[in-house]
mmCIF file of C-alpha atoms in Angstrom:
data_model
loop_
_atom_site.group_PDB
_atom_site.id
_atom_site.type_symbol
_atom_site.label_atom_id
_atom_site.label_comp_id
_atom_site.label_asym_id
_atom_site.label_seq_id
_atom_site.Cartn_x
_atom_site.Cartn_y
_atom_site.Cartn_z
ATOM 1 C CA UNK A 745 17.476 3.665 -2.613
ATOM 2 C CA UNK A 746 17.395 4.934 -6.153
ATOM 3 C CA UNK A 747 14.005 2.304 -7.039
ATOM 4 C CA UNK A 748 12.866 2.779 -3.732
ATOM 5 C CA UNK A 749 12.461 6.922 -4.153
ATOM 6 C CA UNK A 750 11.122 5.775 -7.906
ATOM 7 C CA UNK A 751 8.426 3.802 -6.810
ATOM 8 C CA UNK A 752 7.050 6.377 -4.636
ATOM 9 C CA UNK A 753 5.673 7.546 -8.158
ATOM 10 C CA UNK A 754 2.931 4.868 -8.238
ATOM 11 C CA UNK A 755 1.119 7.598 -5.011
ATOM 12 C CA UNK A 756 0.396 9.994 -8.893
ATOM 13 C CA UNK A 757 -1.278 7.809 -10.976
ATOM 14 C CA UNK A 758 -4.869 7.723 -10.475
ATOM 15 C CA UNK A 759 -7.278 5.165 -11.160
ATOM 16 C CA UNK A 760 -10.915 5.390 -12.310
ATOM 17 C CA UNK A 761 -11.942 3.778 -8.901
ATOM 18 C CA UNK A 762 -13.933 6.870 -7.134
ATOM 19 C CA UNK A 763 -13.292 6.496 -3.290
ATOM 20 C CA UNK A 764 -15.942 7.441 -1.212
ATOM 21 C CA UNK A 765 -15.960 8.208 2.740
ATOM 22 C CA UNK A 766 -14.136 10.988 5.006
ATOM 23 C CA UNK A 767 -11.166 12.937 3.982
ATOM 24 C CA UNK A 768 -11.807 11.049 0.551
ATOM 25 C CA UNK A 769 -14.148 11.799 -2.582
ATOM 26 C CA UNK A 770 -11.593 11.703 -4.595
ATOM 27 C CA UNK A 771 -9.881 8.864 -7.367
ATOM 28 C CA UNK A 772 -8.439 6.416 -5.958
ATOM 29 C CA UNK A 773 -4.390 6.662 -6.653
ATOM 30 C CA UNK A 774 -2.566 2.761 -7.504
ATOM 31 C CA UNK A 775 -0.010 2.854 -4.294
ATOM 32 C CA UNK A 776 -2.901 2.997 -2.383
ATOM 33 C CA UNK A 777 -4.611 0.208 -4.506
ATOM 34 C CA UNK A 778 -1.998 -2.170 -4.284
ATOM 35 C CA UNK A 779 -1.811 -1.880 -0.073
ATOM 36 C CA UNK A 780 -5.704 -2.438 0.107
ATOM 37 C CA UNK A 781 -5.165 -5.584 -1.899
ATOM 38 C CA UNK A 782 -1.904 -6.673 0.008
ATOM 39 C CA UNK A 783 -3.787 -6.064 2.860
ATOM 40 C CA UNK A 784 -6.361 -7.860 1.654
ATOM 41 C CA UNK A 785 -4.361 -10.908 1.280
ATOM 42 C CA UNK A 786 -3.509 -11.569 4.469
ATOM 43 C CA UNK A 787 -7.523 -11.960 5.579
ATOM 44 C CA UNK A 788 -8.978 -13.565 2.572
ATOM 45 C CA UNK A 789 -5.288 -15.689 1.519
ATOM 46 C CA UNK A 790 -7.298 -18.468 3.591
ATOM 47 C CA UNK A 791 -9.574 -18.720 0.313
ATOM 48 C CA UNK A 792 -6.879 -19.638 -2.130
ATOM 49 C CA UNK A 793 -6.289 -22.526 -3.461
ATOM 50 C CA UNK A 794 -4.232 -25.312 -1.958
ATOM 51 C CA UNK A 795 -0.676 -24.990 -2.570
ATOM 52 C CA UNK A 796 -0.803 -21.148 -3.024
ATOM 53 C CA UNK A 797 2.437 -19.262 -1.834
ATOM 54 C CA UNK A 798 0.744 -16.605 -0.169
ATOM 55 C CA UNK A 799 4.299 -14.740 0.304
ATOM 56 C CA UNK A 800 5.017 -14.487 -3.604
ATOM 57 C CA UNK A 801 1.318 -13.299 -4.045
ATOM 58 C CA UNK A 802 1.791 -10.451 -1.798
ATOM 59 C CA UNK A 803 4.904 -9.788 -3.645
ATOM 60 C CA UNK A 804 2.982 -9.387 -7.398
ATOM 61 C CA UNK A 805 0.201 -7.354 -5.655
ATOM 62 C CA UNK A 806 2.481 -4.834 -3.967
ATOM 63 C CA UNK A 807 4.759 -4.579 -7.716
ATOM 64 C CA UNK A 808 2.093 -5.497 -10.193
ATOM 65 C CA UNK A 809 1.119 -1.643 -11.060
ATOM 66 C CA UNK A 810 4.527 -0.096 -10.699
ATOM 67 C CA UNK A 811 4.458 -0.371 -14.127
ATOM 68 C CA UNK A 812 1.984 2.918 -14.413
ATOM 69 C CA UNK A 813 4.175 4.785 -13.112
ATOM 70 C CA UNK A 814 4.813 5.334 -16.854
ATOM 71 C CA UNK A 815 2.255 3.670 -18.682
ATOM 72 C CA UNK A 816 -0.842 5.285 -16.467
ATOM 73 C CA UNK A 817 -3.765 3.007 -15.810
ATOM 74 C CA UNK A 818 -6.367 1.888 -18.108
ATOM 75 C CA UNK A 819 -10.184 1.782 -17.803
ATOM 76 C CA UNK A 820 -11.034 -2.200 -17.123
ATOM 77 C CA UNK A 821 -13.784 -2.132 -19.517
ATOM 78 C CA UNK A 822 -11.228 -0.427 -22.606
ATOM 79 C CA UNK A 823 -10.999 -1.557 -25.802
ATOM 80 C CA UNK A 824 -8.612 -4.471 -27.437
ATOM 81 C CA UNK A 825 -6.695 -1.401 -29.710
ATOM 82 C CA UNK A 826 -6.412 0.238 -25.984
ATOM 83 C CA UNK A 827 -5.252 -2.911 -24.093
ATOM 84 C CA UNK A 828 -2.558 -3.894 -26.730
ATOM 85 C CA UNK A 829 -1.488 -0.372 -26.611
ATOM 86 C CA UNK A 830 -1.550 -0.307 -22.690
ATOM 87 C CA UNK A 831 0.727 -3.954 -22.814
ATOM 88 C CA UNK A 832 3.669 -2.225 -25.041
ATOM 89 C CA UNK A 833 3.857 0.339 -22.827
ATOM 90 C CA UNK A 834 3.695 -1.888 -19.845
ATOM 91 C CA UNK A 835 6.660 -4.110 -20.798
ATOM 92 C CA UNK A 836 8.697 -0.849 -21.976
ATOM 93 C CA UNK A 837 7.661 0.907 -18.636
ATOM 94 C CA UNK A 838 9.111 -2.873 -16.309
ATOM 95 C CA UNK A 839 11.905 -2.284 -18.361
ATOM 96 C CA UNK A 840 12.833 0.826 -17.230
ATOM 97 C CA UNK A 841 11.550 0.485 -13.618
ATOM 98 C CA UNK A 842 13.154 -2.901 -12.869
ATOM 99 C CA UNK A 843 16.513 -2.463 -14.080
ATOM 100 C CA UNK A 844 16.868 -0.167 -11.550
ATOM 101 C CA UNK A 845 17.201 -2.735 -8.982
ATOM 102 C CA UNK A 846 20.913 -4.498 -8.639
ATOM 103 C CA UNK A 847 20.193 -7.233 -11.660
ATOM 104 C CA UNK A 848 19.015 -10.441 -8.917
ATOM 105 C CA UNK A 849 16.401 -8.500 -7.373
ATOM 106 C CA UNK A 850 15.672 -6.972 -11.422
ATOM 107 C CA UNK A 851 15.667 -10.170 -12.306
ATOM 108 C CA UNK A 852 13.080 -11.531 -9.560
ATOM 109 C CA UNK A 853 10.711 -9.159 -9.253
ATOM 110 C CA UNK A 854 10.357 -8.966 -13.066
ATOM 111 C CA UNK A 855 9.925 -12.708 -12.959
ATOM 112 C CA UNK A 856 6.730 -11.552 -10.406
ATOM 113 C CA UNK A 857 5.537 -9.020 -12.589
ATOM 114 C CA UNK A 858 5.477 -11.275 -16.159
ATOM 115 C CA UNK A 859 3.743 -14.325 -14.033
ATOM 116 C CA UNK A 860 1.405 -11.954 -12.612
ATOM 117 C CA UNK A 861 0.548 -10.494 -16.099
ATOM 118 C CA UNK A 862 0.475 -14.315 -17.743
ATOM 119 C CA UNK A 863 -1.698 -16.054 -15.260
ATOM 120 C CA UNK A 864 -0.838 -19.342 -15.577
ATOM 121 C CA UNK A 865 -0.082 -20.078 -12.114
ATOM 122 C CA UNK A 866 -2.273 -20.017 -9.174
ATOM 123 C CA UNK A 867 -0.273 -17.122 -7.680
ATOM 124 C CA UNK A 868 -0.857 -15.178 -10.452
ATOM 125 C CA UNK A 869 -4.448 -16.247 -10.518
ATOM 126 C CA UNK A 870 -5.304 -15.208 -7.379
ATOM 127 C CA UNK A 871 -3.627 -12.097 -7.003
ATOM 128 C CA UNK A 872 -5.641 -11.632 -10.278
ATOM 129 C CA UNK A 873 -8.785 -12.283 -8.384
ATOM 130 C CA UNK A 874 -7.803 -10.158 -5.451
ATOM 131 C CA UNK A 875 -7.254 -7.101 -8.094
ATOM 132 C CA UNK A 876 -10.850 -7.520 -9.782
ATOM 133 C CA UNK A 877 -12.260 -7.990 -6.710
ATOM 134 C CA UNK A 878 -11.059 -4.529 -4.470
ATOM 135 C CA UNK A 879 -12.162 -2.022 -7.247
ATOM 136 C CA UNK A 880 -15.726 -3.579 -6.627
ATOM 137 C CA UNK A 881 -15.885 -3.490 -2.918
ATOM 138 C CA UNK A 882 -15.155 0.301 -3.488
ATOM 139 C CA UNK A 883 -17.997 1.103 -5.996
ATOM 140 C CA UNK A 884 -20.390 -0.714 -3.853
ATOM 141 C CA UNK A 885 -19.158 1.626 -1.263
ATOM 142 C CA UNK A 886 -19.196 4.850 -3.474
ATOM 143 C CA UNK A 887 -22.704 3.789 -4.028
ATOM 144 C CA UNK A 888 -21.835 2.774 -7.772
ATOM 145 C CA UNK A 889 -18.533 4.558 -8.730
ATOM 146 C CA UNK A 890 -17.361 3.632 -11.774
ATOM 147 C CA UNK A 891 -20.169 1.141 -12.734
ATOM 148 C CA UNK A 892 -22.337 4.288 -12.865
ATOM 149 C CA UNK A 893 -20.455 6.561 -14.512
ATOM 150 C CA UNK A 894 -19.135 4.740 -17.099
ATOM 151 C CA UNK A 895 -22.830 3.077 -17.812
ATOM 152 C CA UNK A 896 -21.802 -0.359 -16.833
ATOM 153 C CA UNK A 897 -24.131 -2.894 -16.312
ATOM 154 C CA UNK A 898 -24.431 -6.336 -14.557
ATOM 155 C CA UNK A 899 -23.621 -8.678 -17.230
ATOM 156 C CA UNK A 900 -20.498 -7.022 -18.208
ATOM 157 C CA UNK A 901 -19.445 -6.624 -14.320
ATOM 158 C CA UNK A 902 -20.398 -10.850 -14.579
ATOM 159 C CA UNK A 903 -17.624 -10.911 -17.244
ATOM 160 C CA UNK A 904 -14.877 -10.080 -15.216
ATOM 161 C CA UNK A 905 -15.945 -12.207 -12.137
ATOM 162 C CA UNK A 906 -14.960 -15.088 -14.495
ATOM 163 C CA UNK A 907 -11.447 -14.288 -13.597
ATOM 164 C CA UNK A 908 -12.336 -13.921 -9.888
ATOM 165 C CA UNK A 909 -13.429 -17.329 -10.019
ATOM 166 C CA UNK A 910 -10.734 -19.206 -11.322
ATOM 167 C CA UNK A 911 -8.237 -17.700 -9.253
ATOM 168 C CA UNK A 912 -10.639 -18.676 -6.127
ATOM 169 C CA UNK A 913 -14.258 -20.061 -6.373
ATOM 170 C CA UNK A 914 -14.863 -18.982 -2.581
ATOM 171 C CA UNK A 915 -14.040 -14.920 -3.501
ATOM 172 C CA UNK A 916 -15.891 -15.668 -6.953
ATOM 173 C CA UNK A 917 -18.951 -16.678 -4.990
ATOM 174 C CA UNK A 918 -18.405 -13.924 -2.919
ATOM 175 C CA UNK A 919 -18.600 -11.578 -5.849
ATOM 176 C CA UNK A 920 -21.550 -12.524 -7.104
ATOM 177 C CA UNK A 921 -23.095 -11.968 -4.416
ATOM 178 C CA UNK A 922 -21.920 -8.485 -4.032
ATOM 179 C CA UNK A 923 -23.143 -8.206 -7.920
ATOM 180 C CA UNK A 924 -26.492 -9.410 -6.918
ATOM 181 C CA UNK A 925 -26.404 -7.320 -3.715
ATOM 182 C CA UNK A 926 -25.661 -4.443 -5.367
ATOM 183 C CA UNK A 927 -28.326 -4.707 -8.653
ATOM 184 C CA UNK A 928 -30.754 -4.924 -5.998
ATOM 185 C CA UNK A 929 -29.600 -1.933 -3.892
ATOM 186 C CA UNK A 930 -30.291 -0.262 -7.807
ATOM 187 C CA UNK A 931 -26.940 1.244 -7.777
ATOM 188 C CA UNK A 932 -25.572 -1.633 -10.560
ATOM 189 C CA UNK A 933 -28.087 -1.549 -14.123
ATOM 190 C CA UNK A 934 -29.252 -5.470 -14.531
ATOM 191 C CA UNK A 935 -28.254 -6.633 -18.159
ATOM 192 C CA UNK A 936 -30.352 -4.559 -21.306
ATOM 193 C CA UNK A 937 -32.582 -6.778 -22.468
ATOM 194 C CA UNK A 938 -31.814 -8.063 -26.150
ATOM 195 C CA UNK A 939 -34.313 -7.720 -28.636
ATOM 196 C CA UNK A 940 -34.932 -10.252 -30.943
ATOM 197 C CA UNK B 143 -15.886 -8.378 3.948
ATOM 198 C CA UNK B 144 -16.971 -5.833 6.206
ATOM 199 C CA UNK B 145 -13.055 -5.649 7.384
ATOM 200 C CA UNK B 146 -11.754 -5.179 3.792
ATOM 201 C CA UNK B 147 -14.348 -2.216 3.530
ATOM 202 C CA UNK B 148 -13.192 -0.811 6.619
ATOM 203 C CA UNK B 149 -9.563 -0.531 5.958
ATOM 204 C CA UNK B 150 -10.156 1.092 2.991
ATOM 205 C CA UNK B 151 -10.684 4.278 5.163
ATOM 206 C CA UNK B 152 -7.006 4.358 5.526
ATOM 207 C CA UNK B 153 -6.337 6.177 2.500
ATOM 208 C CA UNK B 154 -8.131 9.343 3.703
ATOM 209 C CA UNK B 155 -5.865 9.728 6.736
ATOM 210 C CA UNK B 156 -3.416 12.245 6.225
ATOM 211 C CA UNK B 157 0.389 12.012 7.488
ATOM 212 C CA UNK B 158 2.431 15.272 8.063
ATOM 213 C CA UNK B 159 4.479 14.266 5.131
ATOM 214 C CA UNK B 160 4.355 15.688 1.797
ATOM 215 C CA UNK B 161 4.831 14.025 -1.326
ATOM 216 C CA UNK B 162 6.813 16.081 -4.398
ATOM 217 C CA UNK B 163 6.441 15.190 -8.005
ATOM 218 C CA UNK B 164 3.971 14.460 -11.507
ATOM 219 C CA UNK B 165 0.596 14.588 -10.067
ATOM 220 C CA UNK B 166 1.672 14.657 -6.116
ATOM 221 C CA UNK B 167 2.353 18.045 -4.355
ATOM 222 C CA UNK B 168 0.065 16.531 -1.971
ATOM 223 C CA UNK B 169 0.369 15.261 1.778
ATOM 224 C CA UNK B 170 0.999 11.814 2.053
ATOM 225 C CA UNK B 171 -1.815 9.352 2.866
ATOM 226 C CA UNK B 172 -0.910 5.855 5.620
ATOM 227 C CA UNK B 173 -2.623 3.658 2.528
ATOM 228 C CA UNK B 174 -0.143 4.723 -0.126
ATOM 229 C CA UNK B 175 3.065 5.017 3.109
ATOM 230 C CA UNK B 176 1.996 1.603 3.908
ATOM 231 C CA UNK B 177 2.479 0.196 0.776
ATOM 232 C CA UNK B 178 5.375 1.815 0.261
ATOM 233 C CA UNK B 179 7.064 0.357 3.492
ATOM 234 C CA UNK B 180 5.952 -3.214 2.269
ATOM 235 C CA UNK B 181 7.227 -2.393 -1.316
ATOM 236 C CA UNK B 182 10.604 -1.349 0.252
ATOM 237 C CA UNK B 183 10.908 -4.950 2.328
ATOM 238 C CA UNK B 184 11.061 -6.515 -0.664
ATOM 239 C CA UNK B 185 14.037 -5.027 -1.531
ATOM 240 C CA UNK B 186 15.820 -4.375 1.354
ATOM 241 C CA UNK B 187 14.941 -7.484 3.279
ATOM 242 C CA UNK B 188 18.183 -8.737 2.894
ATOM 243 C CA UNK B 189 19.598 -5.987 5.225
ATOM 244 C CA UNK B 190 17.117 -7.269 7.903
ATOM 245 C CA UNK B 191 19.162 -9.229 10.936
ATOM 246 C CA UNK B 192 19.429 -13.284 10.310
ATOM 247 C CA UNK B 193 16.328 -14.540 11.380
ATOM 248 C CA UNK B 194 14.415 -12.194 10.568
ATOM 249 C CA UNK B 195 10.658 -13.524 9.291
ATOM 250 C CA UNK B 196 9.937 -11.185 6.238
ATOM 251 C CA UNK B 197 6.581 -12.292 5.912
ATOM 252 C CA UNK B 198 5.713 -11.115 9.771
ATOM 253 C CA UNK B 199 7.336 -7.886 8.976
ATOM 254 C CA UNK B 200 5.439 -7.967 6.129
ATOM 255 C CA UNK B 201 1.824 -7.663 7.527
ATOM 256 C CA UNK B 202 3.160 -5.595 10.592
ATOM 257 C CA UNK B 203 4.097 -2.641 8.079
ATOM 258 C CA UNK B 204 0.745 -3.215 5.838
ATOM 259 C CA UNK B 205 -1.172 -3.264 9.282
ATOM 260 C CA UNK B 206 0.424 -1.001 11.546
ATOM 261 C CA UNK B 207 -1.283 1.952 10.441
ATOM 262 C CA UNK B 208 -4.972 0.984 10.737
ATOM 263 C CA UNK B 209 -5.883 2.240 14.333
ATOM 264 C CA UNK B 210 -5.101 5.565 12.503
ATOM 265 C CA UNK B 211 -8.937 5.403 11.137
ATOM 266 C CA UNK B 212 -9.925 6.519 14.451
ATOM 267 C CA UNK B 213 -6.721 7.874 15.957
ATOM 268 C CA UNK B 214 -5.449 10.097 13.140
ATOM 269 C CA UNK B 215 -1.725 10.564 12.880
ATOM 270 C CA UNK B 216 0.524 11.945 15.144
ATOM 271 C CA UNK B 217 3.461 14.036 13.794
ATOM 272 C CA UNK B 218 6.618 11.930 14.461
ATOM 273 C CA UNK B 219 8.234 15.009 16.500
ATOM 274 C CA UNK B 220 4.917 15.634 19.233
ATOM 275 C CA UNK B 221 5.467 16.201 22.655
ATOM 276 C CA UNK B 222 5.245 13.215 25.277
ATOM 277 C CA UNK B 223 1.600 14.608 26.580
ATOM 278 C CA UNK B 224 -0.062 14.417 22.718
ATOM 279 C CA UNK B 225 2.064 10.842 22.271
ATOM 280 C CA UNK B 226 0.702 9.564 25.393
ATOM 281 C CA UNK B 227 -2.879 10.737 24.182
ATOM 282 C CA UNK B 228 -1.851 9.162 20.735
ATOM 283 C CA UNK B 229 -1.175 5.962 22.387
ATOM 284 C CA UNK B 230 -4.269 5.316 24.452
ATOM 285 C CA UNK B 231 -6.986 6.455 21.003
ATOM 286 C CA UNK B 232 -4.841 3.852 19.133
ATOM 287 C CA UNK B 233 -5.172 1.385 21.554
ATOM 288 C CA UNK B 234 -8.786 1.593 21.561
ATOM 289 C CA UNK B 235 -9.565 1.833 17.915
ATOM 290 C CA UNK B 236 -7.000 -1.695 17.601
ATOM 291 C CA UNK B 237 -9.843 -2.727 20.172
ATOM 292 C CA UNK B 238 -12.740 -1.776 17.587
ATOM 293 C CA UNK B 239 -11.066 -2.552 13.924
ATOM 294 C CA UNK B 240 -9.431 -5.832 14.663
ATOM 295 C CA UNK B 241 -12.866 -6.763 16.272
ATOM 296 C CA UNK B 242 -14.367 -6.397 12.750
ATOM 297 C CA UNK B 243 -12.669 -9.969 12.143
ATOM 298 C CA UNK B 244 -13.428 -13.391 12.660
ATOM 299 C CA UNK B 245 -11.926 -14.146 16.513
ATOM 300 C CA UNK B 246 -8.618 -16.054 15.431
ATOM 301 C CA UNK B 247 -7.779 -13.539 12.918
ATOM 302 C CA UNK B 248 -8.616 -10.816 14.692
ATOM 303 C CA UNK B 249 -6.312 -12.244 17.612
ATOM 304 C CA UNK B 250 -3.352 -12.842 14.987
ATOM 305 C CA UNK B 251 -3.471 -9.014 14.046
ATOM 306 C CA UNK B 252 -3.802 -7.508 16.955
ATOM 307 C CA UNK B 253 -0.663 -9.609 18.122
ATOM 308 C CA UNK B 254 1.408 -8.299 15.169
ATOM 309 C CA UNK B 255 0.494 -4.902 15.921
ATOM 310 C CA UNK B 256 1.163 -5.083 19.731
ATOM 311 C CA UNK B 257 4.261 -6.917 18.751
ATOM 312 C CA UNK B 258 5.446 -3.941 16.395
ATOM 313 C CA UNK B 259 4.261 -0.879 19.076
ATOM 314 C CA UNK B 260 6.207 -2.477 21.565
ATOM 315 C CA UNK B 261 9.410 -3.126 19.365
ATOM 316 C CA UNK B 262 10.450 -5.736 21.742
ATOM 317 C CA UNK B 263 11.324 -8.700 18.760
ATOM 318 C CA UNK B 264 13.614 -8.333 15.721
ATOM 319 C CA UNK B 265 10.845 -8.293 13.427
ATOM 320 C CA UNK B 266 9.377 -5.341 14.933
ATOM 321 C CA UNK B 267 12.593 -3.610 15.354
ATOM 322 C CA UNK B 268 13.225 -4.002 11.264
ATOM 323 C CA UNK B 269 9.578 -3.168 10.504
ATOM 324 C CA UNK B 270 10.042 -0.121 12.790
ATOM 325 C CA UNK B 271 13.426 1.217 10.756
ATOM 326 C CA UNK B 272 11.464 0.430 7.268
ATOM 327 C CA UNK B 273 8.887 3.054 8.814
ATOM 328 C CA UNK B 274 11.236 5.303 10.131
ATOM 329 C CA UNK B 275 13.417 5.121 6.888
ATOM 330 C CA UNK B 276 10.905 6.206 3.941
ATOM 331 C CA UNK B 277 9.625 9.534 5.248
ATOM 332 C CA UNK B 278 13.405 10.622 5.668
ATOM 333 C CA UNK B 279 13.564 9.584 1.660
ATOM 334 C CA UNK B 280 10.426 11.678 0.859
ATOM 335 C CA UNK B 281 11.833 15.081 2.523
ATOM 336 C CA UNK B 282 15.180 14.433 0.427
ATOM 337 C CA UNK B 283 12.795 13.793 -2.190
ATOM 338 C CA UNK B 284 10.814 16.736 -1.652
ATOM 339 C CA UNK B 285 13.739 19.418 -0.954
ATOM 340 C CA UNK B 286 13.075 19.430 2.790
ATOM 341 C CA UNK B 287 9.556 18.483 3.382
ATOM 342 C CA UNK B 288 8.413 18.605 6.987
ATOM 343 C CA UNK B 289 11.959 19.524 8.375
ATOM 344 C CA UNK B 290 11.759 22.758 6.720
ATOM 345 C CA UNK B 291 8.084 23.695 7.613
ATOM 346 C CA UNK B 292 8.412 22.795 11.064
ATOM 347 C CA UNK B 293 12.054 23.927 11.430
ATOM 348 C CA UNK B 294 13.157 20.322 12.518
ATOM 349 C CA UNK B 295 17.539 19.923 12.439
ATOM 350 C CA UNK B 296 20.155 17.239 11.584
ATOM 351 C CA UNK B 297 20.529 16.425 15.359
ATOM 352 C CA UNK B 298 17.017 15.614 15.861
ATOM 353 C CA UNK B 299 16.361 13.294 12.860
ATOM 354 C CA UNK B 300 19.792 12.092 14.107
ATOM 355 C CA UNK B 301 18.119 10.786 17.295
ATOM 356 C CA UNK B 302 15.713 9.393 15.630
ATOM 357 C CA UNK B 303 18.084 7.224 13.383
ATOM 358 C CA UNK B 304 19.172 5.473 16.281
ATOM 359 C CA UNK B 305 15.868 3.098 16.222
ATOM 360 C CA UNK B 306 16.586 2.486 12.305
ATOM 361 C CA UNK B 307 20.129 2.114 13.057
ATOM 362 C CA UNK B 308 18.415 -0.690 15.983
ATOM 363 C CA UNK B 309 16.333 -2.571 13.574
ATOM 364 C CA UNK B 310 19.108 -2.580 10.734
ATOM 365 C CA UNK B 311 22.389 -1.625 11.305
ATOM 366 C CA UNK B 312 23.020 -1.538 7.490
ATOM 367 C CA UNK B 313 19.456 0.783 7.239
ATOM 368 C CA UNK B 314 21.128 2.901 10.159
ATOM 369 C CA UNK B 315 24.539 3.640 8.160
ATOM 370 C CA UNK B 316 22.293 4.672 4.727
ATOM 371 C CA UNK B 317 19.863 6.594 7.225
ATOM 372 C CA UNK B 318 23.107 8.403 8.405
ATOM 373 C CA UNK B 319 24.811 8.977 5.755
ATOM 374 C CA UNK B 320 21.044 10.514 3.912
ATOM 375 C CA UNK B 321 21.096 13.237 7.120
ATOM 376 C CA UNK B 322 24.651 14.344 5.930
ATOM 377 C CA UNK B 323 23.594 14.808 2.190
ATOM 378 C CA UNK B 324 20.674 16.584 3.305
ATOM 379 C CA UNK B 325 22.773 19.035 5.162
ATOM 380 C CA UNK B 326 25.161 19.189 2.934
ATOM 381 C CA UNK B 327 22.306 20.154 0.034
ATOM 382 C CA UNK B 328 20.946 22.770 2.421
ATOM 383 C CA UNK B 329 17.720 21.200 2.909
ATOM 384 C CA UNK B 330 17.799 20.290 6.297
ATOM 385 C CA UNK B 331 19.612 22.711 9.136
ATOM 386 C CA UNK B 332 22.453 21.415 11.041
ATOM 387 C CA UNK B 333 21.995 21.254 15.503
ATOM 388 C CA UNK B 334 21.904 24.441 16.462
ATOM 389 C CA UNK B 335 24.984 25.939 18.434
ATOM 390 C CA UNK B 336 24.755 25.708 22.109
ATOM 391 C CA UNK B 337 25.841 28.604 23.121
ATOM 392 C CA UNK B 338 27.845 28.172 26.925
#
């Protein structure tokens, strides 16, 4: 009961994802991330590869932020110093949050949580691609979010759908298309051109 | 796609419950209770009845609150007239959201959410105590929460323990004994004394 009134945390920490709609305008907090991708699973978990254990994906997606609940989220697009900054305080922070569990479920769920942030598996791999994927389903719906505010452009956006792709080529193929959709729609800047 | 978008609308409906803590102070959204209730399963499955099928309890609790994108929510404590209003708006907007799917999955979630409003099947019944269970932890968390501001006492949460106490017997006894340390801490009024 103890992790259980802990994890109810994760509803503070905010994202940079800008939600956009009734009753919202507002950042979008990591509880609420981590049920839209759950949620997500179990109408897209047709697209993973064979031999996928939809059950233990669910699992990472529901635990795989609880870890800002000390550590805070960090932009996508930060720096390296940032991101090995962010991943100390990420392993201190599952640490903490997990060893409040009875020391089986401590154990397992950590297990879920170090796969999840390795990516060697397929599970891991396509939760992965479920995570990229959400945040840009919402900036397409906030009419450019994020993308926009933080001056990102298509070819960096292409970057991370690398990761969408080898966890599932079906959602990667899906997000290109929304990349393409939404460059078009002018709300996503097309690549600077290099000079040379 | 166009489903995943949709759902997303979840986090701007508001429940009567309010959160207490860094960053909250808030009411509670159904995204973020959602994922909390499927966050919970995973570790307190085991106190679910044998046979029990996790992973159907699993998308029950991440679904159940969808129709409440066109419904709202109702306050857990509402007379039978605004329930019976409640239950006729939800069934209608599970008539429009699950339509947003392809036909076979569309048919798959509307049967898990029939399955958990009618609380006729095991699963249901343990989904149903996992939902009845974390709003009781969020007024203990919050020093009273929606018992205090709408004067709500020990013997009605008490009747509504009986349907965790249903789905769980071992969720019913920590339900219980939460009611008595709530009393006991002053934030939640014992049943008023008949009087003869």
């Amino acid at each position: 009961m103890r992790f259980v009134a802990e994890i109810g945390k994760l509803k503070g920490v905010l994202r940079q994802t800008t939600l956009f709609g009734e009753g919202l305008d507002r950042r979008e907090n990591s509880a609420e991330h981590s049920w839209h991708l759950a949620t997500m699973l179990l109408v897209l978990g047709e697209h993973a590869p064979r031999g996928t254990d939809l059950a233990r994906v669910a699992a990472m997606v529901l635990i795989h932020d609880l870890v800002e609940i000390d550590a805070g989220d960090l932009f996508l697009y930060a720096d390296a110093e940032a991101q090995a900054r962010q991943d100390a305080a990420e392993r201190a922070a599952a640490d903490r949050i997990f060893a409040i569990l009875p020391a089986d479920q401590a154990a397992e769920l950590r297990k879920l949580w170090d796969e999840f942030t390795a990516r060697q598996t397929a599970d891991a791999r396509f939760a992965r691609a479920l995570d990229r994927l959400q945040p840009m389903l919402e900036n397409l719906n906030a009419g450019g979010g994020t993308w926009q505010r933080h001056g990102i452009t298509a070819d960096q956006v292409l970057a991370k759908v690398a990761l969408i792709e080898d966890g599932s080529p079906q959602l990667g193929a899906v997000a290109r298309d929304l990349v393409s959709e939404a460059v078009a729609a002018g709300i996503l800047q097309p690549a600077p051109e290099r000079r040379g």
